[in-house]
Amino acid sequence: MAGDLQISLSPDHALVLLELLSPSNDAVQPLEPGEQEALWHLEAALESVVSATFAPEYRGLLDAARARLAQQRPPIGDARPTVCFVD
């Protein structure tokens, strides 16, 4: 792949992903060194644009972002297809 890619994320998505990728969170466990490098790079990119991590009310901001994103999710049983990748 040549060149850089750009991805657009809402502030809520960026904040929740940054928390998910933070070293204090064990939710993401890369298996390969290349995976870890990619995740570190993504985490660093998110840290450079998400200022909420320095806010005293960070936990509240994170909880609110999670709640807003959860509201966007279709209800269980919705007719929208589920995408699954099997290796």
mmCIF file with all atom_site columns, C-alpha atoms in Angstrom:
data_model
loop_
_atom_site.group_PDB
_atom_site.id
_atom_site.type_symbol
_atom_site.label_atom_id
_atom_site.label_alt_id
_atom_site.label_comp_id
_atom_site.label_asym_id
_atom_site.label_entity_id
_atom_site.label_seq_id
_atom_site.pdbx_PDB_ins_code
_atom_site.Cartn_x
_atom_site.Cartn_y
_atom_site.Cartn_z
_atom_site.occupancy
_atom_site.B_iso_or_equiv
_atom_site.pdbx_formal_charge
_atom_site.auth_seq_id
_atom_site.auth_comp_id
_atom_site.auth_asym_id
_atom_site.auth_atom_id
_atom_site.pdbx_PDB_model_num
ATOM 1  C CA . MET A 1 1  ? 0.000   0.000   0.000  1.00 0.00 ? 1  MET A CA 1
ATOM 2  C CA . ALA A 1 2  ? 1.385   3.377   -0.932 1.00 0.00 ? 2  ALA A CA 1
ATOM 3  C CA . GLY A 1 3  ? 0.702   6.649   0.844  1.00 0.00 ? 3  GLY A CA 1
ATOM 4  C CA . ASP A 1 4  ? -1.231  7.542   3.966  1.00 0.00 ? 4  ASP A CA 1
ATOM 5  C CA . LEU A 1 5  ? -4.888  6.827   4.585  1.00 0.00 ? 5  LEU A CA 1
ATOM 6  C CA . GLN A 1 6  ? -7.325  9.155   6.287  1.00 0.00 ? 6  GLN A CA 1
ATOM 7  C CA . ILE A 1 7  ? -10.170 7.964   8.465  1.00 0.00 ? 7  ILE A CA 1
ATOM 8  C CA . SER A 1 8  ? -12.976 10.148  9.779  1.00 0.00 ? 8  SER A CA 1
ATOM 9  C CA . LEU A 1 9  ? -14.292 9.417   13.248 1.00 0.00 ? 9  LEU A CA 1
ATOM 10 C CA . SER A 1 10 ? -16.757 11.237  15.407 1.00 0.00 ? 10 SER A CA 1
ATOM 11 C CA . PRO A 1 11 ? -15.347 12.579  18.681 1.00 0.00 ? 11 PRO A CA 1
ATOM 12 C CA . ASP A 1 12 ? -17.331 9.865   20.496 1.00 0.00 ? 12 ASP A CA 1
ATOM 13 C CA . HIS A 1 13 ? -15.847 7.092   18.368 1.00 0.00 ? 13 HIS A CA 1
ATOM 14 C CA . ALA A 1 14 ? -12.330 8.484   18.790 1.00 0.00 ? 14 ALA A CA 1
ATOM 15 C CA . LEU A 1 15 ? -12.656 8.764   22.582 1.00 0.00 ? 15 LEU A CA 1
ATOM 16 C CA . VAL A 1 16 ? -14.057 5.249   23.015 1.00 0.00 ? 16 VAL A CA 1
ATOM 17 C CA . LEU A 1 17 ? -11.445 3.730   20.691 1.00 0.00 ? 17 LEU A CA 1
ATOM 18 C CA . LEU A 1 18 ? -8.630  5.557   22.471 1.00 0.00 ? 18 LEU A CA 1
ATOM 19 C CA . GLU A 1 19 ? -9.777  4.142   25.807 1.00 0.00 ? 19 GLU A CA 1
ATOM 20 C CA . LEU A 1 20 ? -10.081 0.671   24.282 1.00 0.00 ? 20 LEU A CA 1
ATOM 21 C CA . LEU A 1 21 ? -6.506  0.854   22.970 1.00 0.00 ? 21 LEU A CA 1
ATOM 22 C CA . SER A 1 22 ? -4.951  2.351   26.092 1.00 0.00 ? 22 SER A CA 1
ATOM 23 C CA . PRO A 1 23 ? -2.290  0.253   27.838 1.00 0.00 ? 23 PRO A CA 1
ATOM 24 C CA . SER A 1 24 ? -4.398  0.187   31.015 1.00 0.00 ? 24 SER A CA 1
ATOM 25 C CA . ASN A 1 25 ? -7.155  -1.668  29.142 1.00 0.00 ? 25 ASN A CA 1
ATOM 26 C CA . ASP A 1 26 ? -6.722  -5.390  28.469 1.00 0.00 ? 26 ASP A CA 1
ATOM 27 C CA . ALA A 1 27 ? -9.639  -5.586  26.013 1.00 0.00 ? 27 ALA A CA 1
ATOM 28 C CA . VAL A 1 28 ? -7.401  -5.732  22.938 1.00 0.00 ? 28 VAL A CA 1
ATOM 29 C CA . GLN A 1 29 ? -4.740  -8.434  22.931 1.00 0.00 ? 29 GLN A CA 1
ATOM 30 C CA . PRO A 1 30 ? -2.652  -8.401  19.733 1.00 0.00 ? 30 PRO A CA 1
ATOM 31 C CA . LEU A 1 31 ? -1.101  -11.735 18.789 1.00 0.00 ? 31 LEU A CA 1
ATOM 32 C CA . GLU A 1 32 ? 1.635   -10.593 16.431 1.00 0.00 ? 32 GLU A CA 1
ATOM 33 C CA . PRO A 1 33 ? 4.288   -7.859  16.745 1.00 0.00 ? 33 PRO A CA 1
ATOM 34 C CA . GLY A 1 34 ? 2.937   -6.197  13.588 1.00 0.00 ? 34 GLY A CA 1
ATOM 35 C CA . GLU A 1 35 ? -0.524  -6.020  15.151 1.00 0.00 ? 35 GLU A CA 1
ATOM 36 C CA . GLN A 1 36 ? 0.900   -4.368  18.262 1.00 0.00 ? 36 GLN A CA 1
ATOM 37 C CA . GLU A 1 37 ? 2.765   -1.823  16.148 1.00 0.00 ? 37 GLU A CA 1
ATOM 38 C CA . ALA A 1 38 ? -0.404  -0.981  14.200 1.00 0.00 ? 38 ALA A CA 1
ATOM 39 C CA . LEU A 1 39 ? -2.400  -0.542  17.419 1.00 0.00 ? 39 LEU A CA 1
ATOM 40 C CA . TRP A 1 40 ? 0.294   1.652   19.002 1.00 0.00 ? 40 TRP A CA 1
ATOM 41 C CA . HIS A 1 41 ? 0.321   3.828   15.885 1.00 0.00 ? 41 HIS A CA 1
ATOM 42 C CA . LEU A 1 42 ? -3.477  4.166   15.939 1.00 0.00 ? 42 LEU A CA 1
ATOM 43 C CA . GLU A 1 43 ? -3.431  4.952   19.666 1.00 0.00 ? 43 GLU A CA 1
ATOM 44 C CA . ALA A 1 44 ? -0.787  7.657   19.154 1.00 0.00 ? 44 ALA A CA 1
ATOM 45 C CA . ALA A 1 45 ? -2.789  9.201   16.301 1.00 0.00 ? 45 ALA A CA 1
ATOM 46 C CA . LEU A 1 46 ? -5.922  9.275   18.462 1.00 0.00 ? 46 LEU A CA 1
ATOM 47 C CA . GLU A 1 47 ? -4.010  10.761  21.417 1.00 0.00 ? 47 GLU A CA 1
ATOM 48 C CA . SER A 1 48 ? -2.833  13.610  19.188 1.00 0.00 ? 48 SER A CA 1
ATOM 49 C CA . VAL A 1 49 ? -6.418  14.707  18.437 1.00 0.00 ? 49 VAL A CA 1
ATOM 50 C CA . VAL A 1 50 ? -8.473  13.697  21.499 1.00 0.00 ? 50 VAL A CA 1
ATOM 51 C CA . SER A 1 51 ? -8.083  16.336  24.194 1.00 0.00 ? 51 SER A CA 1
ATOM 52 C CA . ALA A 1 52 ? -10.698 14.841  26.550 1.00 0.00 ? 52 ALA A CA 1
ATOM 53 C CA . THR A 1 53 ? -8.101  12.517  28.094 1.00 0.00 ? 53 THR A CA 1
ATOM 54 C CA . PHE A 1 54 ? -6.695  15.521  29.958 1.00 0.00 ? 54 PHE A CA 1
ATOM 55 C CA . ALA A 1 55 ? -10.054 16.723  31.257 1.00 0.00 ? 55 ALA A CA 1
ATOM 56 C CA . PRO A 1 56 ? -10.775 16.268  34.963 1.00 0.00 ? 56 PRO A CA 1
ATOM 57 C CA . GLU A 1 57 ? -14.187 14.880  34.008 1.00 0.00 ? 57 GLU A CA 1
ATOM 58 C CA . TYR A 1 58 ? -12.684 12.282  31.607 1.00 0.00 ? 58 TYR A CA 1
ATOM 59 C CA . ARG A 1 59 ? -14.642 9.318   33.043 1.00 0.00 ? 59 ARG A CA 1
ATOM 60 C CA . GLY A 1 60 ? -17.930 11.172  32.645 1.00 0.00 ? 60 GLY A CA 1
ATOM 61 C CA . LEU A 1 61 ? -17.075 12.189  29.084 1.00 0.00 ? 61 LEU A CA 1
ATOM 62 C CA . LEU A 1 62 ? -16.149 8.602   28.239 1.00 0.00 ? 62 LEU A CA 1
ATOM 63 C CA . ASP A 1 63 ? -19.338 7.197   29.784 1.00 0.00 ? 63 ASP A CA 1
ATOM 64 C CA . ALA A 1 64 ? -21.452 9.745   27.897 1.00 0.00 ? 64 ALA A CA 1
ATOM 65 C CA . ALA A 1 65 ? -19.702 8.917   24.597 1.00 0.00 ? 65 ALA A CA 1
ATOM 66 C CA . ARG A 1 66 ? -20.297 5.192   25.162 1.00 0.00 ? 66 ARG A CA 1
ATOM 67 C CA . ALA A 1 67 ? -23.971 5.832   25.918 1.00 0.00 ? 67 ALA A CA 1
ATOM 68 C CA . ARG A 1 68 ? -24.449 7.944   22.775 1.00 0.00 ? 68 ARG A CA 1
ATOM 69 C CA . LEU A 1 69 ? -22.779 5.293   20.625 1.00 0.00 ? 69 LEU A CA 1
ATOM 70 C CA . ALA A 1 70 ? -24.887 2.546   22.203 1.00 0.00 ? 70 ALA A CA 1
ATOM 71 C CA . GLN A 1 71 ? -28.031 4.495   21.255 1.00 0.00 ? 71 GLN A CA 1
ATOM 72 C CA . GLN A 1 72 ? -26.913 4.485   17.615 1.00 0.00 ? 72 GLN A CA 1
ATOM 73 C CA . ARG A 1 73 ? -26.703 0.706   17.558 1.00 0.00 ? 73 ARG A CA 1
ATOM 74 C CA . PRO A 1 74 ? -29.705 -1.065  16.036 1.00 0.00 ? 74 PRO A CA 1
ATOM 75 C CA . PRO A 1 75 ? -31.797 -3.088  18.468 1.00 0.00 ? 75 PRO A CA 1
ATOM 76 C CA . ILE A 1 76 ? -31.056 -6.790  18.810 1.00 0.00 ? 76 ILE A CA 1
ATOM 77 C CA . GLY A 1 77 ? -33.152 -8.687  16.318 1.00 0.00 ? 77 GLY A CA 1
ATOM 78 C CA . ASP A 1 78 ? -33.034 -5.868  13.781 1.00 0.00 ? 78 ASP A CA 1
ATOM 79 C CA . ALA A 1 79 ? -33.039 -7.043  10.176 1.00 0.00 ? 79 ALA A CA 1
ATOM 80 C CA . ARG A 1 80 ? -29.656 -5.459  9.437  1.00 0.00 ? 80 ARG A CA 1
ATOM 81 C CA . PRO A 1 81 ? -27.109 -8.095  8.375  1.00 0.00 ? 81 PRO A CA 1
ATOM 82 C CA . THR A 1 82 ? -24.206 -9.071  10.587 1.00 0.00 ? 82 THR A CA 1
ATOM 83 C CA . VAL A 1 83 ? -20.799 -9.128  8.950  1.00 0.00 ? 83 VAL A CA 1
ATOM 84 C CA . CYS A 1 84 ? -18.438 -11.843 10.135 1.00 0.00 ? 84 CYS A CA 1
ATOM 85 C CA . PHE A 1 85 ? -14.931 -12.659 8.956  1.00 0.00 ? 85 PHE A CA 1
ATOM 86 C CA . VAL A 1 86 ? -13.607 -16.176 9.395  1.00 0.00 ? 86 VAL A CA 1
ATOM 87 C CA . ASP A 1 87 ? -9.978  -16.988 8.844  1.00 0.00 ? 87 ASP A CA 1
#
